[in-house]
Short mmCIF file of C-alpha atoms and ligand atoms in Angstrom, two decimals:
data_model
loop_
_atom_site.label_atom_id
_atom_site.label_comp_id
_atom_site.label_asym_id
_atom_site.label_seq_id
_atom_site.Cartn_x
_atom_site.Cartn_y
_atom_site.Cartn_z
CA UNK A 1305 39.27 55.46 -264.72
CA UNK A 1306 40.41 57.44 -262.09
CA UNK A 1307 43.93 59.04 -263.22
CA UNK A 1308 47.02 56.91 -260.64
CA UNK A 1309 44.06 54.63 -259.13
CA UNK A 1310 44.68 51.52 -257.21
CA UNK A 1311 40.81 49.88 -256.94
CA UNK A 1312 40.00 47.20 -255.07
CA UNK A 1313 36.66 45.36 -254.68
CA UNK A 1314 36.46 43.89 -251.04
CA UNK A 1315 34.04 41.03 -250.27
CA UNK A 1316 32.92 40.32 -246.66
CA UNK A 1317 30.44 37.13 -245.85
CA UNK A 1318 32.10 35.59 -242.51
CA UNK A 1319 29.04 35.51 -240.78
CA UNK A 1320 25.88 37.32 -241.27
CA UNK A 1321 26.35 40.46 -243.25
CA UNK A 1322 26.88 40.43 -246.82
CA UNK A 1323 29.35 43.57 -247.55
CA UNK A 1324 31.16 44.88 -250.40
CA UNK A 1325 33.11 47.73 -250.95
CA UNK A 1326 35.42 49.90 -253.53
CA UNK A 1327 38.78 51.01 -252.25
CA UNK A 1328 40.89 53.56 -254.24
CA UNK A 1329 44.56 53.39 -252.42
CA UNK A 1330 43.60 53.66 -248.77
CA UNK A 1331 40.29 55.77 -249.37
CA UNK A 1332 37.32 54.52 -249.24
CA UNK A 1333 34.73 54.90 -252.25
CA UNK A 1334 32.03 52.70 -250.75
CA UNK A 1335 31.21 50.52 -248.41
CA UNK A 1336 28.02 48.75 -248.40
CA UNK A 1337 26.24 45.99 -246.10
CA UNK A 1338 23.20 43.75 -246.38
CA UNK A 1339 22.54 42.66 -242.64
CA UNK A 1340 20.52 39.78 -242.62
CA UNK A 1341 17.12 39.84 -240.64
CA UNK A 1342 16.14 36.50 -240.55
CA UNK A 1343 18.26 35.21 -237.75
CA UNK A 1344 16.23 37.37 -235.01
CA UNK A 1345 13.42 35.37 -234.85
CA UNK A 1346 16.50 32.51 -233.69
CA UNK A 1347 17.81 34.35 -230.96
CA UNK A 1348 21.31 33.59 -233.22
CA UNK A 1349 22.65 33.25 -236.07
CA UNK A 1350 21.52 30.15 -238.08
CA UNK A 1351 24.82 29.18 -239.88
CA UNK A 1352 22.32 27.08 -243.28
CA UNK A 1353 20.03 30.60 -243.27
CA UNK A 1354 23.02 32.60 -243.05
CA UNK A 1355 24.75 31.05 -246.07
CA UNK A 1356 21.54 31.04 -248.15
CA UNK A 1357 20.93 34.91 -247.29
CA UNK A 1358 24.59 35.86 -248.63
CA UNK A 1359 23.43 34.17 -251.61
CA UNK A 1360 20.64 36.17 -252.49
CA UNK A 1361 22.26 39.32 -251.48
CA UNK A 1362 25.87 39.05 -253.02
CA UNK A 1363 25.05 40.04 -256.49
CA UNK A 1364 23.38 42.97 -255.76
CA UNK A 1365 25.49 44.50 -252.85
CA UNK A 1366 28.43 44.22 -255.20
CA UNK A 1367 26.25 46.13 -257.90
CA UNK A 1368 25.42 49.16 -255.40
CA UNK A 1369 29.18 48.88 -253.96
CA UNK A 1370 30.47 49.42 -257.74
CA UNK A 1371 27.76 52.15 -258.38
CA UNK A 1372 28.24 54.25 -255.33
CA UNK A 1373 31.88 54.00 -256.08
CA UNK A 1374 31.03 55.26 -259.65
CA UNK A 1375 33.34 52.73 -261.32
CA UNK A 1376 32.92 50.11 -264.06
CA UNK A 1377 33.73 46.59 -263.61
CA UNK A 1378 36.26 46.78 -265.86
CA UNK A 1379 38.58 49.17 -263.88
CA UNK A 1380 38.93 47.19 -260.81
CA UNK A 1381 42.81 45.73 -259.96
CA UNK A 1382 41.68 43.35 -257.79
CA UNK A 1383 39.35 41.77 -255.37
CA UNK A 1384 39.95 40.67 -252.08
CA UNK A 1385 37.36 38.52 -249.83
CA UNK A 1386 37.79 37.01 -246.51
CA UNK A 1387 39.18 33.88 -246.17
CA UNK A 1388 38.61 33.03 -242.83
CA UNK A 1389 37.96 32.83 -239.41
CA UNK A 1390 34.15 32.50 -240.05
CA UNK A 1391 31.29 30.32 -240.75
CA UNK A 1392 32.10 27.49 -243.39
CA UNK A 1393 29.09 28.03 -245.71
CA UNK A 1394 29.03 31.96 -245.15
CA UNK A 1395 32.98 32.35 -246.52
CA UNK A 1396 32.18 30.08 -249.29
CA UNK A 1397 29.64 32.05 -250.70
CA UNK A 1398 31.71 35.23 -250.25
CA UNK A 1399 34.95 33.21 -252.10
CA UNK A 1400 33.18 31.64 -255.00
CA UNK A 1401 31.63 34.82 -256.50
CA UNK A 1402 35.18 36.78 -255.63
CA UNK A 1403 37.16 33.98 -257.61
CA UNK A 1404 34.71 33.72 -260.31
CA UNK A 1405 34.33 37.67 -260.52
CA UNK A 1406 38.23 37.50 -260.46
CA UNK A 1407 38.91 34.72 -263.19
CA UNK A 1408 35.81 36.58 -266.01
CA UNK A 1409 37.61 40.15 -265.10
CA UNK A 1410 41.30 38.49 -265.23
CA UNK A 1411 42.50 40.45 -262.11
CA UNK A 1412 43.91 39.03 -258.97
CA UNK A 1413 42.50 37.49 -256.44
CA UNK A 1414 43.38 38.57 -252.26
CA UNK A 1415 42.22 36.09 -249.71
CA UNK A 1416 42.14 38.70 -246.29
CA UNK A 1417 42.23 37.19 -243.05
CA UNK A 1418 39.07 39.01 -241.13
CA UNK A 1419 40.71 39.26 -237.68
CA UNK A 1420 43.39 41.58 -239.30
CA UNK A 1421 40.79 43.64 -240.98
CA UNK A 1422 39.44 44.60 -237.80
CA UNK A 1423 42.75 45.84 -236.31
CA UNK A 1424 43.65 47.63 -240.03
CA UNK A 1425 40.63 49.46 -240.33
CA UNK A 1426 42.75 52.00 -238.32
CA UNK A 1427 45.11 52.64 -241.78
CA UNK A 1428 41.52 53.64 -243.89
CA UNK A 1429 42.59 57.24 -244.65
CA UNK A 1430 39.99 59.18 -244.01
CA UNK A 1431 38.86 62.37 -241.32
CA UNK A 1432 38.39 61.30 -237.85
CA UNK A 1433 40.72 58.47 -238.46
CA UNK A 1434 44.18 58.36 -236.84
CA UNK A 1435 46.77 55.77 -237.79
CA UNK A 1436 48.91 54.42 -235.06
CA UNK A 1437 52.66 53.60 -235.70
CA UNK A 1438 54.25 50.04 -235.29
CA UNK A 1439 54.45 48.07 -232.54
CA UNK A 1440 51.05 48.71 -231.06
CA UNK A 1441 48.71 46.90 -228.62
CA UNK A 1442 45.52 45.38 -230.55
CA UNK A 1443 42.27 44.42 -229.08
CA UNK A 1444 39.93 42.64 -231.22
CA UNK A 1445 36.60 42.63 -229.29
CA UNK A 1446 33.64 40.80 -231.41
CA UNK A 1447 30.88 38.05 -231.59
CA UNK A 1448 33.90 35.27 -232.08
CA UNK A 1449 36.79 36.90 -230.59
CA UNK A 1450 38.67 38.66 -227.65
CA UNK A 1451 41.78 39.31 -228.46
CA UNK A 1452 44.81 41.11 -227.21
CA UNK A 1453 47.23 41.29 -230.11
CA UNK A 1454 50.62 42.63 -230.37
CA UNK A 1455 50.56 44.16 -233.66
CA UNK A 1456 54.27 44.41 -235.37
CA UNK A 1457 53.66 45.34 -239.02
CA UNK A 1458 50.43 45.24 -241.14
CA UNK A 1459 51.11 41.14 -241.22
CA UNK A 1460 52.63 40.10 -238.66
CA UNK A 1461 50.33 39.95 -235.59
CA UNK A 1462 51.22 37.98 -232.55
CA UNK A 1463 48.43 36.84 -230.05
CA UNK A 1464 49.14 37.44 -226.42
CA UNK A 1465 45.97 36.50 -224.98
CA UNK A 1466 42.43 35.63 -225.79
CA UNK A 1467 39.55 34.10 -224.08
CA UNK A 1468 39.30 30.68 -223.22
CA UNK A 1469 35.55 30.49 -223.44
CA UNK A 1470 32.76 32.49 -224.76
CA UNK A 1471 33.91 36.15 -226.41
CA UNK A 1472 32.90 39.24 -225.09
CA UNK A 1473 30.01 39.85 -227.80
CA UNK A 1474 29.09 36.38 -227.54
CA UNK A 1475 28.34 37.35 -223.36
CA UNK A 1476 26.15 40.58 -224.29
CA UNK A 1477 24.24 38.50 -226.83
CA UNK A 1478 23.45 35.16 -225.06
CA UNK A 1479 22.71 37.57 -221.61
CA UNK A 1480 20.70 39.86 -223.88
CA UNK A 1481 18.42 37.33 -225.22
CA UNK A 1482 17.97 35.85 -221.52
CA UNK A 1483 16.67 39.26 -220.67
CA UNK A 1484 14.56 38.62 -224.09
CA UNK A 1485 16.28 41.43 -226.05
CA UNK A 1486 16.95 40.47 -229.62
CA UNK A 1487 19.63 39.57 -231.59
CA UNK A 1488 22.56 40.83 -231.30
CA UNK A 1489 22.27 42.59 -227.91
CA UNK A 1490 25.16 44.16 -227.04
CA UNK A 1491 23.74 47.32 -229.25
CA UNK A 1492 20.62 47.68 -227.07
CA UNK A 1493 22.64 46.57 -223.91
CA UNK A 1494 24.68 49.92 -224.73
CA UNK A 1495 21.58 51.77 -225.18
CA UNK A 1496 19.30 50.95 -222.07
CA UNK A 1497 22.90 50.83 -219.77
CA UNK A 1498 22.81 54.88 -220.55
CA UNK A 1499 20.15 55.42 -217.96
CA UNK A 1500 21.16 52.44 -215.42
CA UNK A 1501 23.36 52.16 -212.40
CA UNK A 1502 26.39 49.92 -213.33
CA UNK A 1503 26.88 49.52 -209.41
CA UNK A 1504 23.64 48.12 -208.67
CA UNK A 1505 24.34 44.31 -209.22
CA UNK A 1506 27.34 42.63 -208.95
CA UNK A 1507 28.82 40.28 -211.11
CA UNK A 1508 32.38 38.16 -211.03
CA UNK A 1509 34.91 39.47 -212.32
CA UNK A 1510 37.63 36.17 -213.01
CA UNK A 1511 41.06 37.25 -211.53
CA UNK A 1512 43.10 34.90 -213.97
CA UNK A 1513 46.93 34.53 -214.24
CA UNK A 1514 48.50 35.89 -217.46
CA UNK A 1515 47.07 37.39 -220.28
CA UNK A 1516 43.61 35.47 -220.92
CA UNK A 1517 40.50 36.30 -220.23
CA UNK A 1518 37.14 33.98 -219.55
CA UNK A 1519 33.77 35.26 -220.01
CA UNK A 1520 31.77 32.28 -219.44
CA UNK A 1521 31.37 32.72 -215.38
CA UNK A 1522 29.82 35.98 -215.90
CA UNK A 1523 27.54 34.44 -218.20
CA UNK A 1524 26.38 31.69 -215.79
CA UNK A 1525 26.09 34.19 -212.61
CA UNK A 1526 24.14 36.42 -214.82
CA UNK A 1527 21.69 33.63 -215.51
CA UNK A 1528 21.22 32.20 -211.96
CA UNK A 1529 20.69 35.52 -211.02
CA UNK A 1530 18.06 36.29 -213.82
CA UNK A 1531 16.63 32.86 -212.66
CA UNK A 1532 16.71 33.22 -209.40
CA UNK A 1533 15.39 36.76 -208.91
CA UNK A 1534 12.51 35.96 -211.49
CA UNK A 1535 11.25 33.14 -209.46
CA UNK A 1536 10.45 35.66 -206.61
CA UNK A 1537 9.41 37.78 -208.98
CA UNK A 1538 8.11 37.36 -212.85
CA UNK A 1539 8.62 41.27 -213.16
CA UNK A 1540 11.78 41.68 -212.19
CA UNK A 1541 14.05 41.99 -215.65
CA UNK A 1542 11.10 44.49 -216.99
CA UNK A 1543 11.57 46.71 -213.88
CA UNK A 1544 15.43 46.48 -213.42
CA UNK A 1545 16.32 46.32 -217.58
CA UNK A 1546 18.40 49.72 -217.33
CA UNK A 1547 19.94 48.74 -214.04
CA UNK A 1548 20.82 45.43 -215.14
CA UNK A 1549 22.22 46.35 -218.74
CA UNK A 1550 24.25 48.98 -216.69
CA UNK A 1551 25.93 46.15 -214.51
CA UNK A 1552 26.23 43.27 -216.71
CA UNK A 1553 28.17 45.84 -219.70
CA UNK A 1554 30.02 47.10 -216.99
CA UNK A 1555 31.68 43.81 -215.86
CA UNK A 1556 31.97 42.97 -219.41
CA UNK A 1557 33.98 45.98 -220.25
CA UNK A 1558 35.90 46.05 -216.95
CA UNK A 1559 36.94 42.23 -217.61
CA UNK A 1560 38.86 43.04 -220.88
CA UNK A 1561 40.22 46.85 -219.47
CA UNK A 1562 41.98 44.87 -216.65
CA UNK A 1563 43.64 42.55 -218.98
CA UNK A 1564 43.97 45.60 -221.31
CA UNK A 1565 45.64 47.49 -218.49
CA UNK A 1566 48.06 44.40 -217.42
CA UNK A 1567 49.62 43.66 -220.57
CA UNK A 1568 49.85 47.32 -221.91
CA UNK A 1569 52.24 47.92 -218.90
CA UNK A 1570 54.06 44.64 -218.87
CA UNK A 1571 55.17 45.09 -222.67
CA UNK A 1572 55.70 48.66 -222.67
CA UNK A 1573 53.17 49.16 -225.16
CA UNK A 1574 51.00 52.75 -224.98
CA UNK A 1575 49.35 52.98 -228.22
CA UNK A 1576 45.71 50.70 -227.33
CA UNK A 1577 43.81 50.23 -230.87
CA UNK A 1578 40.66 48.70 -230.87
CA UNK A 1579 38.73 46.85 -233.50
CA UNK A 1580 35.49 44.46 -233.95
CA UNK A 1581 31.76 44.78 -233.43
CA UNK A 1582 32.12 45.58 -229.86
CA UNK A 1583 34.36 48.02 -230.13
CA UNK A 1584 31.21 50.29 -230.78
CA UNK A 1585 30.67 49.98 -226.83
CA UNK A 1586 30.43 53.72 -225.35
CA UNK A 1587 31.43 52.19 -221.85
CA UNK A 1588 34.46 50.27 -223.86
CA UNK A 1589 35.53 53.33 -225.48
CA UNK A 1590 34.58 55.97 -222.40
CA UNK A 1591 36.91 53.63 -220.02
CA UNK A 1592 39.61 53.75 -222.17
CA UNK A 1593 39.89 56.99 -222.74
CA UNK A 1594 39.63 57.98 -219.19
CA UNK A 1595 42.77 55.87 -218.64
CA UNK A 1596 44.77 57.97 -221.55
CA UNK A 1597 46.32 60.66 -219.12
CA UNK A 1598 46.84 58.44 -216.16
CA UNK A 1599 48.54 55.65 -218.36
CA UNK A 1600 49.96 58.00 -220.97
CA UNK A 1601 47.98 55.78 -223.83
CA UNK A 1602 47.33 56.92 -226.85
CA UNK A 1603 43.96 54.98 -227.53
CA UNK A 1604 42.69 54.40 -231.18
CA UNK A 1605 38.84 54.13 -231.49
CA UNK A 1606 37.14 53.62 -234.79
CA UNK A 1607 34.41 55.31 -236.60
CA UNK A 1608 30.96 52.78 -235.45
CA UNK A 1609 30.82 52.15 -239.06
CA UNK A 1610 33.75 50.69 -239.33
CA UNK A 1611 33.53 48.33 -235.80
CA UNK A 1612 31.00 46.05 -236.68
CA UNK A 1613 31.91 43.04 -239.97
CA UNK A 1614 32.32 45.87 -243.11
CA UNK A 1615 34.33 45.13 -246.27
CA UNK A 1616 35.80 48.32 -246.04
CA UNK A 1617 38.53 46.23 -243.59
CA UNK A 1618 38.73 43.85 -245.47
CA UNK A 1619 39.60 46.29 -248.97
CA UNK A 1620 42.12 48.36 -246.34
CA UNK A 1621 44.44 44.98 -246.22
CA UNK A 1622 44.13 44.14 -249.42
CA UNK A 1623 45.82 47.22 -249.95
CA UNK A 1624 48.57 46.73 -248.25
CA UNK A 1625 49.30 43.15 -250.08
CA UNK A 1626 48.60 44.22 -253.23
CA UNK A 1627 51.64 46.73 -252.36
CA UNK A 1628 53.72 43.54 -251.65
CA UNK A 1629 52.13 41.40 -254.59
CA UNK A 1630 50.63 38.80 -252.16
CA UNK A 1631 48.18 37.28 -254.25
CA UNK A 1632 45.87 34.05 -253.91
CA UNK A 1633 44.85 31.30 -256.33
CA UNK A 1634 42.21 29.91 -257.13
CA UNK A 1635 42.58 26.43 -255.40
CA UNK A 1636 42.34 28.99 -251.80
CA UNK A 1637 40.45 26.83 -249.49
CA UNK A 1638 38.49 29.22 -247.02
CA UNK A 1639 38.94 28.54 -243.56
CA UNK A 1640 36.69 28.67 -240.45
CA UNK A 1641 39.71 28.83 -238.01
CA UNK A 1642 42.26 30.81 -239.04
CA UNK A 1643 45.11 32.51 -236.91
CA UNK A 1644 47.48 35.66 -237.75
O1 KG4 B 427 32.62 42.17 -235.46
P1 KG4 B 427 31.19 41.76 -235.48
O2 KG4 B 427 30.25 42.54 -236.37
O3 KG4 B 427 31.04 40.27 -235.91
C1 KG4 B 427 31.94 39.28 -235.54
O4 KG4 B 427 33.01 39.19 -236.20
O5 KG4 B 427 31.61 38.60 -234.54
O6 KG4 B 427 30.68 41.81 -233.96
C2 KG4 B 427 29.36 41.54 -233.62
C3 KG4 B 427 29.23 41.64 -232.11
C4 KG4 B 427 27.89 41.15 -231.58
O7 KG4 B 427 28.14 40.29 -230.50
C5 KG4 B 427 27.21 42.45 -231.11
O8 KG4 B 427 26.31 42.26 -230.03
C6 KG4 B 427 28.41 43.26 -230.69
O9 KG4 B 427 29.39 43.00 -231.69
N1 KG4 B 427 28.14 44.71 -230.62
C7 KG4 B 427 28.13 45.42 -229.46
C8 KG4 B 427 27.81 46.76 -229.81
N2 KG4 B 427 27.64 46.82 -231.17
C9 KG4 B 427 27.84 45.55 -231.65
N3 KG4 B 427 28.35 45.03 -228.20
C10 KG4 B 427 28.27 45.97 -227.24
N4 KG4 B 427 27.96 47.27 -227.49
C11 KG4 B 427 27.72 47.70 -228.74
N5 KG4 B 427 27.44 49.00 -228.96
ZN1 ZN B 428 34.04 40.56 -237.18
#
């Protein structure tokens, strides 16, 4: 056993990768991920498929997690898995092997809400990652959520706006696969946008009152145009794919930077963290930090392998309730919704 040592064992199955990882204090010792193939063929992810994939993969990601660590079972002081928001039959898988793991090692148990493991990814101590101080600004930019969070402590997390529709990962994804990219998109959208022009088409951008955001317009003008332009001519999305990926991730990105923008200023908030799958986005993370002088941000971006679903998040807040001795039972329900 590692002399002073704090380990946790973190569990991630929300949706479709099956993660583990080892925590000592706030470092981590590994952090390892099973994504799960099967849904490309879908276009999606196929909630029954997804559930029965984290089945077959649980037991042995936890094995490599504990041997890359280079710990025994025995050692561990907890384990933590995410309780929620998620897919029903993906979480359960992920809770009943952490409880039962939990009850044979007689250790406690740390239900983590996934949403806040996104945002505390930024505490990880490690090089190339720097923590920002209390209050901040959190943007939680994924599959399932948009989210502009004001972020008081490591628990208490109040949401100031969010999108009323589709999320932002959700709009690269289903206008990926209507360009007949695969599953998930927004990755490849990134790529092929490097060599586009993001001024060639133009999309809507929704001017909406207050702090939410909408990204399901986009999504239908995208498609009419897509549908409309392929009538004329069947070639069209193979000759304009750069061009198109370049405009469509631009009016993503610039939807959420306005909003971003709006509510930094009207709360007096200058430290911008981001967190979730799409906060991998070079155009996300570019835009942001060209705004750091001119709106004297601070902007917190994370490492990529830490932006898309990890249980490295989800160990980092167990950390900080194991500090406080917030523990779960066994009788934890998991929860698809679940807010802050
Ligand atoms: O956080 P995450 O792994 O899962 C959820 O909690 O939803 O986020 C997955 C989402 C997918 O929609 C995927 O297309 C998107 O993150 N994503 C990206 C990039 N990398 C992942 N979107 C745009 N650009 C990227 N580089
Ligand atoms: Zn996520």
């Amino acid at each position: 056993m590692l002399p002073n040592s704090e380990l946790i064992l973190a569990i991630e199955s929300s949706c479709d990768d099956t993660a583990a990882a080892v925590l000592n204090g706030r470092k981590v010792l590994s952090n390892c991920i099973a994504n799960q193939t099967v849904h490309k063929a879908y276009g999606g992810v196929v909630p029954e498929l997804a559930s029965r994939a984290h089945q077959s993969k649980i037991v042995p990601v936890v094995q490599q997690a504990l041997v890359q660590a280079n710990i025994d079972k025995n050692d561990l002081t907890a384990i933590a898995y995410t309780q929620g928001p998620g897919l029903l039959g993906s979480l359960l898988v992920g809770s009943a092997f952490a409880k039962s793991f939990a009850l044979s090692l007689n250790v406690p148990l740390i239900p983590i809400n996934h949403m806040q493991g996104h945002l505390l990814v930024h505490f990880i101590e490690e090089n190339g990652i720097n923590t920002p101080t209390f209050p901040f600004l959190g943007i939680t930019v994924s599959g399932g959520h948009t989210q502009l969070v004001l972020v008081k402590n490591h628990f208490e997390m109040n949401v100031l706006g969010t999108t009323l529709d589709d999320a932002i990962g959700e709009a690269f994804d289903k206008c990926g696969k209507r360009m007949g990219l695969d599953y998930p998109s927004g990755p490849q959208i990134d790529k092929l946008a490097q060599t586009g022009n993001p001024k060639r088409f133009q999309f809507p951008i929704p001017n909406m009152k207050g702090y939410d955001v909408s990204y399901s317009g986009v999504k239908t003008a995208f498609t009419n145009f897509i549908h409309k332009q392929t009538q004329n001519d069947s070639n069209f999305i193979h000759e304009n794919l750069n061009d198109l990926c370049a405009s469509l991730q631009y009016t993503l990105v610039q939807i959420i930077l306005n909003k971003i923008e709006q509510v930094a200023s009207e709360n007096q908030l200058n430290q911008i963290v981001i967190g979730g799958g799409v906060a991998a986005n070079s155009e996300l993370r570019n835009q942001l930090l060209a705004r750091k002088e001119s709106h004297h941000w601070e902007v917190f971006l994370p490492p990529l392998k830490y932006t898309t679903d990890n249980a490295a998040m989800i160990g980092i807040t167990a950390y900080y309730k194991l500090q406080e001795k917030q523990f779960g039972k066994l009788t934890d329900a998991s929860k698809s919704r679940l807010t802050y």
